[in-house]
Amino acid sequence: MKNIIIYFCLVLLVFSCEDRLEITPDSKFTAANFFKNADDIEQVVTSAYAFLQSSGQYGESFHFLMEVPADNSKEVSLTIRGGDYGQFETFNINPANPILNRAWTDCYKAIQSCNIVLERIDGIPDMNENIKSIRKGEMQFLRALNYFNLARIWGDVPLVLKETVDPFDFFDVGKTPVAEVYNQIILDLTSAVQNLPQSQTQQGRVTKGAANTLLGKVFLNLGRNAEAETALRQVVGYSLQPTFASIFGKNFEFNSESIFEVSFIAGLEGEGSRLTNLFGVSSVVDAGEALNQNAPTLELYNLYTASDKRRDLTVGMGSGKTFPLKYIETISAPNDSDINVIVLRYADVILMLSEALNEQQYVADGEAFDLLNQIRSRAGISTLTSADLPDQESFKDAIALERRLELAFENHRWFDLVRTGKAVEVMNNSSQETATFTVQGFHVLFPIPQSQVDANPDDITQNTGY
Amino acid sequence: MKFKFTSNLSYSRSKFLKLLMRTFILLFCSITFAFGTKNGFSQNANITIKSDKTLTVKQVFKLINKQTDYKFIYRHDLIKNAPELSLKKGIIKAGDLLEKCLSPINFTYSFTKNNTVIVKAKPVIEKKKESKVDNVQMQISGKVVDANGQPLPGANILEKGTANGAQTDFDGAFSINVSTQKAVLVVSYLGFVTQEVAVSNQANIVISLVEDTATLDEIVVIGYGSQSRKKVTGAVAQVKSDQFKDVAFSDVANSIAGRLSGVDIKQATGSPGSSPQINIRGISTITAGSGPLIVVDGLPLSENVSITAINPNEIASVEVLKDAASAAIYGSRGSNGVILITTKVGSSGKPEFNFNSYYGFQTVGKKLDFVNAYQQAELMAEARTERGATIPNFIQPYLEGQQGLTQTNWQDHIFVNAPIENHEMTVSGSKDATKYFISGGFFKQDGIIIGSGYERYSLRLNLNTSFSDRLRFGIQINPSYSKRDLVEQGWEDSPISMGVNNSLPFFPVYNADGSYAISEQIRAAQVYGGIPEAENNVAISDLTKDVANSFRVLGGAHLEYDVTKELKAKTYVGGYISSIRSQYFRPSFLGFYRDEAPTIATGRSNTSEVINYIIENTLTYDKTFNEVHNLSVLAGITYQEESIERNRIDGRGFPNDDIQTVSAATEITNGSASKERWNLVSYLGRIQYDYKGKYLVSGTIRRDGSSRFGALTQFGTFPSVSAGWIISEESFFPEDVILSELKLRVSWGVAGNNQIGNDAKLAVLGSADYNFNGSISPGLRPATAPNENLSWEENTTADIGLDIRFFNNKLSLNIDYYETITDGMLLNVPVPSYSGFTSSLQNLGKMKNEGFEVALNYNGNIGPVKIKSSASFATNKNEVLELGPGQTEILRSRNITRIGDPIGSLYGYNIIGIFENQDQLDNLPNVNGNQVIGDYIFKDNNGDGSITSADRKILGSVHPDYTWGFNTMLEYNGIDLSFTFQGVEGVEVNDRNLGVVLINSEVWGNQLTEYYDNRWISPEQPGKYAKPGTNTNTLSRESDLFTWDASFIRVRDITLGYTMPKDVITKIGIKGMRVYASAKNPFMFTKFLGFNPELNGGNALDGGVTLGTYPIEKSIILGINVKL
């Protein structure tokens, strides 16, 4: 009997083996075994694109940071969804605002994916050199776009260009002066222009045109108008759609005017857009809630002349409410809309070029007029001559108004106001349809998310005024 | 045996075997060494008695043998029943000692040459004739029973002064031949007071024994063994089943709440089938799990396993290992304390059947005091006028004061009176060497919220048997099936979060035809902003299906073998298989928040399967050397592994509401499958030593290797030492009638916490897909930062305790003071998110918990009333000592964890009043320049003239200053009355529900009468809450407005029972019957305005914040307990 027992014990003991402690996860990918081949790298590239759809970027937050503060758009209810969204309407922004925090975080997560690819792609053995350079170009563009948005929202921001090994290292990393951030953006975009092809087989990927457009926009933003002109003139292969009605919506995705757009698809898990539900009203939204956020102001509506074809394609009206039609469509399931978010389109290029030319020198009825009139003609409104716009200043105002009407709700308006130094003046004179507010100079930058100041109080100082 | 063992060894290369071998060698060396010590030879020696003691004859022989070298030869069976001998401290001659112990049983002794003493019976001497009458042999039969008349099988009966004895059989019956009518019978039984009965002329005697309360709780279960209560040197608390029987708590944790000092059991939710949160001695972790390790009959459960499926009536005792010295034997799982649950074993003798049934009704413990519809309309109108918003037409009739309008108090419909019932049967007994306990039970609790409930069917078989004198076997099998019906969980759609508050009184629950009124509020509110567009919450709760069915088998078997008398080997194999299947369906005829019906029907099906097994081998060695050195050694190895598999399918677009399984969905929107594993290899050892049961020391060590920790830190060692001094055993300690026992304990130990999830050490990639050309391209991105050094949290606890017993052990007092330092806390450190990560899991930071615990127990009689009473009191002070590098605080949205303060303090702005006039508005800092008269004044704490985030302050602690409990059971003449009180003092909570909606001057949803009565209307009619419609800042800025004192005193239960007199029930052929009535949670005293001041902490960093939970119930039950 004794022997049996001892034997029994021993068998069981041998079984208890320390070698079993190394468990490889059965259903999760880990970084340790990843980033080894072309397929792996392609997945990281894809993830950088995926952040464009995120709620911190074009999926939600950007509309509240780039449109709602401006005069085209309003938050009808200041208390809706806990009041966090209304803060962008009244410039009463709490640094702990989650929309703000999401935007910051999702930009830097996207940058992290770009950095991983840029750092590792040269060492990937099974990848065609041509593809490598294209993917590099894509990542340089996306990194530049993310930094451009960060810089425009917050000014000085940390500049991270390497793959993160240990997040603890970042407790010593502070903000980089915005000028340096712009230098990096220009560097990335210049390189992206070299690396990218004129067109890509897969729709939605970055092209040379997109890189040139963004480069032009960056230069314009910095007041470097000649360089902006040069970059914008490199944007070739695009044309205005024949009508304004054929730009937005499911049927017109990736049209000849579209330069870079964020792709959303209904019916595929996680690929649908929530914007129809966020911005729509219950009379037009077929499924799910209709929050009627980011609503067009009546001031905007009234700025369009009656003959302007853009008015009724931009501002929806119903049961006393307004809504931005560029994001509204028939949906069959809640928060699952098909509508893409256009980031860059040719009409913007034309208006930017026109502006860059005028900024350099007013030429009566010159190229700048032709460009402006291309946009006006399509909209079905009268063309303008030097009789209407006799000097540089009046032309500037005309361009600003045209941009406002043409590009409403495409996340340009607030930055245009800031870029042209008009934000304080224009906003304080705006119709203030939801609530009265006062905009001060410091409001042109948003507060750094409280979580970042809290995590690293020595290096991350709050923007002035907050 | 030793030889064979070593020869077997050569076949194996396992590291462990080497360890085991070393253990064996160590053990055998110490045995040999112990055997070698002996006093020198001495004829007719002096025997030293070191203290007053009572010894058996055999022990006397041993004592002499040890001190002199005399060997004894005797017939073992002849002196078996000899009475014990009381010896006084001092020196006695060996011969005198032998005379003294042998003469009462008519034995004598003689010395032989080889230092051997032969013991034999005295030659029988003829009695004188005159004593002949007295010497007539007389047969006596009788029965030994307990106080309730239950037979006591195996009781000992001894004729006093003789070796003549007998034992009772299964029916408690005995018969004995005595030599004289004057004989006295000594009747003894373990756990009962020994009684002497004069025979006189009775031929048939019924002897009723009284329970010896002092010895009843002698045994305390500790990790991997048990110990005499007196010898315990750690902080171990115990509750026996008889203290919590017959109360309608569905699970054991709720049953013991308020009964143990330092064990905080929070019933934060009344959802039937939910498990309460248990914290032992405060919270000693930041992000890791804070729940204790629960061990059921030796089987450690993983952190996600609920003990709700265990029928509380199958439990014999619950022990809580509170200090690290007791818990360190569980190593990396011991730092939150350990709860040991021991289930019942079979009783001795014939089968005893027990039937227990109760039935009762429950209602919601508390309803909120909402304003009526007219007042609500008034508030809404005031708020909307102030804001310049339209007055909704649906409140117009109310404002005009029309009578006979809809006035729905939604609480009256969401909360229902719900039945609760429990029926169970147990059989317990023994046959030959086998003891069995079999139990089957059915428990059903309907929820007090419509559409919720819990049902449990459970079985248990506990079997213990001996195959031989040396080989024992035991098995426990506990299958259970439970079905839990949940209410909708969403934030806005659920009655347990915003539902009750969002549903306005202007809208009906039912249509005229009795069907649910659907989407009325949504449609009416859609026209206006700032009004909740809530669907009928009663309909949602009732018609949404969310059911979880779980089937679980939990059990284990052990084989125990006595290698020698002192050395026992035990192999234990245990585990559980649990399978949970949940189904969810929300029909299309229900709207969603802001989305009127019809909607798209959605459904979900989840399954999860957990398989966990453990293999454990232990050796124990127990021996007493030289009468005075008691040694107990434990060595063991265990291996435990768990795998968890989950599947989930989501679908939508059901063609109709008839078929509700996902199979009918026209579109599958999500499908996922995952598998996770963890395992743990452990080596453990313990040495317990005491000298004469007076000086006690104990040391444990455990080495744990866990798959959860980084490659560089896979193994950790957890030591502990403890010591005790039973001062009352000392000879200088006066024989005192008041103070009967006094023990001082000190302990120190290290335990760990491994509750951090299975893959936390790895850099896991998360999916981030995108679509090019309309099809999905898979994307992956870094989701978590890796940490190869990730390790357990280490808790070092020092504990000093005093156990005092008074009045012959009737009253006991236990006092403990402890200090725990948690080092290397698993801190999900918020890192600057420009790193691409928002947090990184690190072993950082230090925390201290110190506390003081008092437990007082009384177990005795006052006159004819039997009293069992206990009181507990505990304080715990939490202090964060260190955080991440250079980090002084962790700020969350509503809490702050700051060095020098307790973890997760509530944090925000101070509200100091209301802007009463323009002057104040002009001169005091104003949140954004837009505040108006009647709005709250925020305090400019840093005095910089503006309200910024720097003005926030700690608003309250979520850790109670102290907790207490008191319970008493009184028995008199068959009537018993018991009650339990529980109290928590000095704790604050942030109830989002109350704050955001109920006293919100935005008047978004329903308002409390508290707000209506105390709102600011005008300088002439001031109030403490802001004027309706003024407040646009307080909602997004946490303030003391939302911080509530959550101290409370709760009467947890009151039970009144009646046990039928024995003579009545025996006539109807049953052995016992008790009927009782019990009230659960009948009263609560608190200043808190919400449903329940007890909140689930969740993550300690965000503690004390609730978004609304299922309110707890109060109930009345009637029950009956029958023994056959």
Short mmCIF file of C-alpha atoms in Angstrom, two decimals, chain B residues 780-959:
data_model
loop_
_atom_site.label_atom_id
_atom_site.label_comp_id
_atom_site.label_asym_id
_atom_site.label_seq_id
_atom_site.Cartn_x
_atom_site.Cartn_y
_atom_site.Cartn_z
CA LEU B 780 -3.13 46.16 -35.46
CA ARG B 781 -1.58 48.70 -33.16
CA PRO B 782 0.10 48.61 -29.77
CA ALA B 783 -2.62 48.55 -27.14
CA THR B 784 -0.66 47.99 -23.95
CA ALA B 785 2.93 48.64 -23.03
CA PRO B 786 5.02 45.57 -22.14
CA ASN B 787 6.62 44.99 -18.77
CA GLU B 788 8.95 42.05 -18.31
CA ASN B 789 9.46 42.96 -14.69
CA LEU B 790 5.82 42.90 -13.79
CA SER B 791 5.36 41.27 -10.45
CA TRP B 792 2.92 40.83 -7.58
CA GLU B 793 2.14 43.46 -5.08
CA GLU B 794 3.75 42.71 -1.79
CA ASN B 795 1.92 43.23 1.46
CA THR B 796 3.94 43.19 4.65
CA THR B 797 1.78 43.04 7.72
CA ALA B 798 2.70 43.26 11.35
CA ASP B 799 -0.01 42.39 13.79
CA ILE B 800 -0.18 42.36 17.53
CA GLY B 801 -3.15 40.83 19.24
CA LEU B 802 -4.54 40.00 22.62
CA ASP B 803 -7.08 37.24 23.26
CA ILE B 804 -8.74 37.34 26.63
CA ARG B 805 -11.40 35.03 28.00
CA PHE B 806 -13.45 35.64 31.07
CA PHE B 807 -15.83 33.67 33.29
CA ASN B 808 -14.72 30.23 32.31
CA ASN B 809 -14.47 31.15 28.62
CA LYS B 810 -18.01 32.46 28.43
CA LEU B 811 -16.89 35.90 27.44
CA SER B 812 -14.06 36.44 25.03
CA LEU B 813 -12.36 39.56 23.84
CA ASN B 814 -10.00 39.76 20.90
CA ILE B 815 -8.03 42.87 20.18
CA ASP B 816 -5.77 43.35 17.21
CA TYR B 817 -3.65 46.19 15.94
CA TYR B 818 -2.06 45.87 12.55
CA GLU B 819 -0.04 47.77 10.08
CA THR B 820 0.21 46.70 6.46
CA ILE B 821 2.60 48.17 3.96
CA THR B 822 1.84 47.40 0.36
CA ASP B 823 4.89 47.73 -1.79
CA GLY B 824 5.27 47.50 -5.54
CA MET B 825 1.63 48.24 -6.11
CA LEU B 826 0.41 47.28 -9.52
CA LEU B 827 -0.23 50.74 -10.70
CA ASN B 828 -1.62 51.43 -14.08
CA VAL B 829 0.35 54.61 -14.11
CA PRO B 830 -1.15 57.27 -16.32
CA VAL B 831 1.66 58.11 -18.67
CA PRO B 832 1.72 61.12 -20.94
CA SER B 833 -0.47 59.95 -23.78
CA TYR B 834 1.88 61.46 -26.35
CA SER B 835 3.82 58.26 -25.76
CA GLY B 836 1.06 56.53 -27.69
CA PHE B 837 -0.13 54.85 -24.50
CA THR B 838 -2.41 56.27 -21.87
CA SER B 839 -1.12 54.10 -19.07
CA SER B 840 1.49 51.54 -18.21
CA LEU B 841 1.19 48.80 -15.64
CA GLN B 842 4.06 49.01 -13.20
CA ASN B 843 4.98 47.80 -9.75
CA LEU B 844 5.20 51.17 -8.18
CA GLY B 845 4.02 52.95 -5.18
CA LYS B 846 3.52 52.19 -1.57
CA MET B 847 0.51 52.27 0.64
CA LYS B 848 -0.13 51.83 4.32
CA ASN B 849 -3.17 50.46 6.05
CA GLU B 850 -3.32 50.45 9.79
CA GLY B 851 -6.16 49.54 11.97
CA PHE B 852 -7.52 48.43 15.24
CA GLU B 853 -10.02 45.64 15.70
CA VAL B 854 -12.03 44.51 18.65
CA ALA B 855 -14.27 41.48 18.79
CA LEU B 856 -16.33 40.60 21.81
CA ASN B 857 -18.21 37.31 22.16
CA TYR B 858 -20.46 36.11 24.89
CA ASN B 859 -21.79 32.62 25.06
CA GLY B 860 -23.62 31.71 28.21
CA ASN B 861 -26.75 31.94 30.24
CA ILE B 862 -28.40 34.62 32.23
CA GLY B 863 -30.86 32.74 34.36
CA PRO B 864 -32.84 30.48 32.06
CA VAL B 865 -32.00 32.57 28.99
CA LYS B 866 -29.24 31.30 26.77
CA ILE B 867 -27.31 34.07 25.11
CA LYS B 868 -24.94 34.07 22.17
CA SER B 869 -23.80 37.50 21.39
CA SER B 870 -20.99 39.10 19.47
CA ALA B 871 -19.88 42.60 18.76
CA SER B 872 -17.18 43.79 16.43
CA PHE B 873 -15.53 47.09 15.84
CA ALA B 874 -12.79 47.95 13.38
CA THR B 875 -10.96 51.00 12.20
CA ASN B 876 -8.76 51.21 9.17
CA LYS B 877 -6.67 54.13 8.07
CA ASN B 878 -5.40 54.14 4.54
CA GLU B 879 -2.49 56.28 3.45
CA VAL B 880 -0.69 56.41 0.12
CA LEU B 881 3.03 56.64 0.74
CA GLU B 882 4.51 56.62 -2.75
CA LEU B 883 3.33 56.69 -6.34
CA GLY B 884 5.10 56.56 -9.68
CA PRO B 885 8.44 58.29 -10.18
CA GLY B 886 8.03 61.97 -9.51
CA GLN B 887 4.31 61.47 -9.22
CA THR B 888 2.59 63.08 -6.27
CA GLU B 889 -0.97 62.42 -7.25
CA ILE B 890 -3.20 60.51 -9.60
CA LEU B 891 -6.13 62.54 -10.70
CA ARG B 892 -9.23 60.92 -12.08
CA SER B 893 -12.40 62.61 -13.12
CA ARG B 894 -13.91 62.53 -9.64
CA ASN B 895 -11.17 61.24 -7.37
CA ILE B 896 -7.66 62.05 -6.42
CA THR B 897 -5.03 59.74 -5.02
CA ARG B 898 -2.39 61.82 -3.40
CA ILE B 899 0.63 60.94 -1.32
CA GLY B 900 -0.21 61.34 2.34
CA ASP B 901 -3.95 60.91 1.80
CA PRO B 902 -6.14 57.84 1.47
CA ILE B 903 -6.47 56.31 -1.96
CA GLY B 904 -9.19 57.65 -4.25
CA SER B 905 -10.43 60.61 -2.22
CA LEU B 906 -13.35 62.45 -3.72
CA TYR B 907 -12.09 65.59 -5.38
CA GLY B 908 -13.61 68.72 -6.78
CA TYR B 909 -14.69 72.27 -6.18
CA ASN B 910 -16.25 73.73 -3.08
CA ILE B 911 -19.59 75.40 -3.37
CA ILE B 912 -19.89 78.12 -0.78
CA GLY B 913 -23.33 79.48 -1.43
CA ILE B 914 -25.52 81.22 -3.93
CA PHE B 915 -24.95 84.53 -5.65
CA GLU B 916 -27.54 86.54 -3.77
CA ASN B 917 -27.11 89.90 -5.47
CA GLN B 918 -25.33 91.84 -8.20
CA ASP B 919 -22.68 93.00 -5.77
CA GLN B 920 -21.60 89.45 -5.08
CA LEU B 921 -21.76 88.62 -8.75
CA ASP B 922 -19.46 91.51 -9.57
CA ASN B 923 -16.94 90.90 -6.84
CA LEU B 924 -16.65 87.18 -6.41
CA PRO B 925 -14.84 84.97 -8.92
CA ASN B 926 -17.25 83.64 -11.44
CA VAL B 927 -16.72 80.46 -13.40
CA ASN B 928 -16.79 81.86 -16.91
CA GLY B 929 -18.17 85.30 -16.48
CA ASN B 930 -21.60 84.03 -17.41
CA GLN B 931 -22.96 83.16 -14.00
CA VAL B 932 -26.07 84.92 -12.80
CA ILE B 933 -27.78 85.69 -9.51
CA GLY B 934 -29.17 82.53 -7.99
CA ASP B 935 -26.32 80.35 -9.28
CA TYR B 936 -23.75 78.60 -7.10
CA ILE B 937 -20.66 80.40 -5.88
CA PHE B 938 -17.54 78.33 -6.41
CA LYS B 939 -14.84 78.83 -3.85
CA ASP B 940 -11.64 80.38 -5.11
CA ASN B 941 -9.51 78.12 -2.98
CA ASN B 942 -6.14 79.34 -4.25
CA GLY B 943 -7.23 82.97 -4.16
CA ASP B 944 -6.09 83.86 -7.68
CA GLY B 945 -9.32 85.63 -8.44
CA SER B 946 -10.64 83.07 -10.90
CA ILE B 947 -12.13 79.61 -10.76
CA THR B 948 -9.74 77.16 -12.34
CA SER B 949 -8.97 73.49 -11.91
CA ALA B 950 -6.40 74.53 -9.31
CA ASP B 951 -9.26 75.40 -6.98
CA ARG B 952 -10.24 71.78 -6.52
CA LYS B 953 -9.85 70.19 -3.11
CA ILE B 954 -10.38 66.85 -1.44
CA LEU B 955 -14.06 66.64 -0.64
CA GLY B 956 -14.23 63.42 1.29
CA SER B 957 -12.82 60.00 1.98
CA VAL B 958 -14.42 56.90 0.54
CA HIS B 959 -12.92 54.79 3.33
#
